Amino acid sequence: MKHGVLERATTMQLEHAAGYDRAIVESGASRSRRGHAVSEAVVSRFVTGFDSIAIFGAGIAALHWDPSTIDWRLEGLVVLLGAVLGVNFLHLAGAHRFDQFGDLGAAIGRALLGWLLTLGTLFLATFLIEPLAVTKGTWAALWFSGGVVLLVTSRVALQRQMKLWSRAGRLGEVVAIVGAGPGSQRLLRSLNAAPGGPRIFGVYDDDAARLPQRCMGHAILGSVDDLVRDARVQGIDTVIVALPSTSDHLLVETLNKLSLVPVDVRLCPGEFAMRLGTVQASHIGGHTFLNVIDHPLRDWRWFVKTVEDRLLSALILMSISPLMVAIALLIRLDSPGPVLFRQRRYGFNNQLIEVLKFRTMRHEMSDSNAEQLTRRNDPRITRVGAFLRRTSLDELPQFLNVLRGDMSIVGPRPHALSAKAGALLYQEAVKYYDARHRMKPGITGWAQVNGWRGETDTLEQIRKRVEHDLYYIEHWSIAFDLRIIARTIVGGFSGRNAF
C-alpha cells in the first residue's frame, strides 16, 4: 500500500507539475494580496506574552514611585512572582481564550478576574509568610491600578485590531484539507458558506493524479507527502482529515505521516473515530472536529517553555562562566585547535542547527557529521576530552544554543546528520523517527536520564531513545522538566545517566 501511494504521488508530480505550480502561485498570490494569516494560536500567544510583560512592567514602574522606601530584592521578587502567578491565573480565568476576544465585555471581565485572583493570592501570602508583610504599601496599590489599566487597554486595542484583520480576510487559522471525496466536498461547501471561517490553503489527496485541479473552488495541491513538505514552509496551522471512514489503513498511514510535522491535525467525525478512544474536540468554522494530534507546545505552554529556557539558561551561564573559562584553557593546553566544536544537527521541525560543544577530539580527526560514532578508548579523543565526555561537561556550551533559541534545556537530544544505529541511519532504523522533531531538541532529556545514551550499536537502542523522546513530548510539563533537570544534575556529572 505504501509503495503504491508513493508511486502514485511520483506519477502525479510528473504529469501535473504545471497544474500544481499554478495552484501554488495562485495560492501565494492570494496570500500576498491579503497579507499573512493571523491564526488563533498567534493571537493567544501574543496576548499571553503581553500580559506577562504588562504585569511585570507595571510592578517595576510602581516600585520607582518612592524608591527610597523599597527593598528592591524582596519587592522585586514579589513582582516576579506576581507576573508568573498573573499569567497562570489569567489563563485559568479564560482570559487567553481566542473565542473571548471578540466580546469586549467578556474579555475585560475575564482579564480582571484573573488579575484580582493574582492580587488576592499575593495579599494572602503577606499574612502567611512573614518576610512578605513588609511589601504592603502605596506601590502595591499603584501596581494593581497600573495592571488594570494595561489589561483593559490591551483588550480594547486587540478587539479593534481583530476587526481590521477580519475585514482584510486575514483573521483565522490556515487550514489544509486531506481528501477530495464526497465527505470533503460537503465539508468545504459548508466552510465556504460559514462567515468568519478558516482560510483554506488547499486540498490534498493521494489520488490527485486522477482528480480535477480544484475541489469546491480550492486547488488540489498534491498528495499527503506534498502536504508534509508544504506544512514545513507554508505556515499551515491545522490539517483536517476528511477521508472516508471505510479507508482505515489509508487513514492510519495519513495520520502517521502528519505526525512528523508540528501542526494540529483534526479528524472529521466518522465511524473510524469511534476506535480512537478518548479524544478532545475543536470547533472550526462552526463545525466539530476530533483532536487526534496536537502541537506539543500550543498557546501558553509554548510561552512558559520559552521563558523557562531563556531564564534558566541565562542564570546557568552566569554561574558556570568561570568553569567554562577554565575548561577552555585546559583544552588549549592539551591539544592544538579551537576550543569549541560546531556540528550541524537536526532541530525543531527538521531544521538544521549548529550545536556547540567543547572540543573533545583531536582537531585533525574531528568528525563533524558523526560518520563514525565514538567508542570506548577511542584514539581520536584527547585526555581532557575523555574527562569532559565522562562528566558531560563538554555539553555546557549548548546553553548558548538555548539562549539564542535553537534548543531547549530539556527535550529530545539533537542527533548528527549521519548518526547510525548499526548500519542504518536513525531515520531508516525507526519508521517515524522525525516525530521527535516536533519539539526543540534539548541538552538533556527523558531518554538520557533513563540510560538510553551513548553508543547505538543495535536498533533496539535507538528505538528506545525515540520511544522515550515521544513519551516526553506527549507528557510535557514544567514539573516534568524540573524532574529531568534534577536527575541530570545528580547523575549527569557523576558519569551516570548523563547526557
mmCIF file of C-alpha atoms in Angstrom, residues 31 77 98 110 138 171 184 257 272 299 309 360 374 416 421 439 477 491:
data_model
loop_
_atom_site.group_PDB
_atom_site.id
_atom_site.type_symbol
_atom_site.label_atom_id
_atom_site.label_comp_id
_atom_site.label_asym_id
_atom_site.label_seq_id
_atom_site.Cartn_x
_atom_site.Cartn_y
_atom_site.Cartn_z
ATOM 1 C CA ARG A 31 -1.811 35.363 0.447
ATOM 2 C CA LEU A 77 10.916 39.051 43.924
ATOM 3 C CA PHE A 98 -9.448 33.259 21.499
ATOM 4 C CA ARG A 110 -12.044 37.574 32.493
ATOM 5 C CA THR A 138 1.431 52.546 48.218
ATOM 6 C CA LEU A 171 -8.068 36.516 10.750
ATOM 7 C CA SER A 184 -14.609 16.520 1.965
ATOM 8 C CA LYS A 257 2.762 10.928 8.069
ATOM 9 C CA PHE A 272 -13.439 5.286 12.388
ATOM 10 C CA ASP A 299 -0.521 28.671 23.159
ATOM 11 C CA ASP A 309 14.549 28.011 28.767
ATOM 12 C CA THR A 360 36.974 16.594 22.901
ATOM 13 C CA THR A 374 32.654 7.346 19.354
ATOM 14 C CA ALA A 416 24.125 14.370 13.949
ATOM 15 C CA ALA A 421 22.263 2.534 14.622
ATOM 16 C CA MET A 439 9.723 19.927 19.809
ATOM 17 C CA SER A 477 5.050 19.872 31.818
ATOM 18 C CA GLY A 491 23.519 11.529 37.642
#
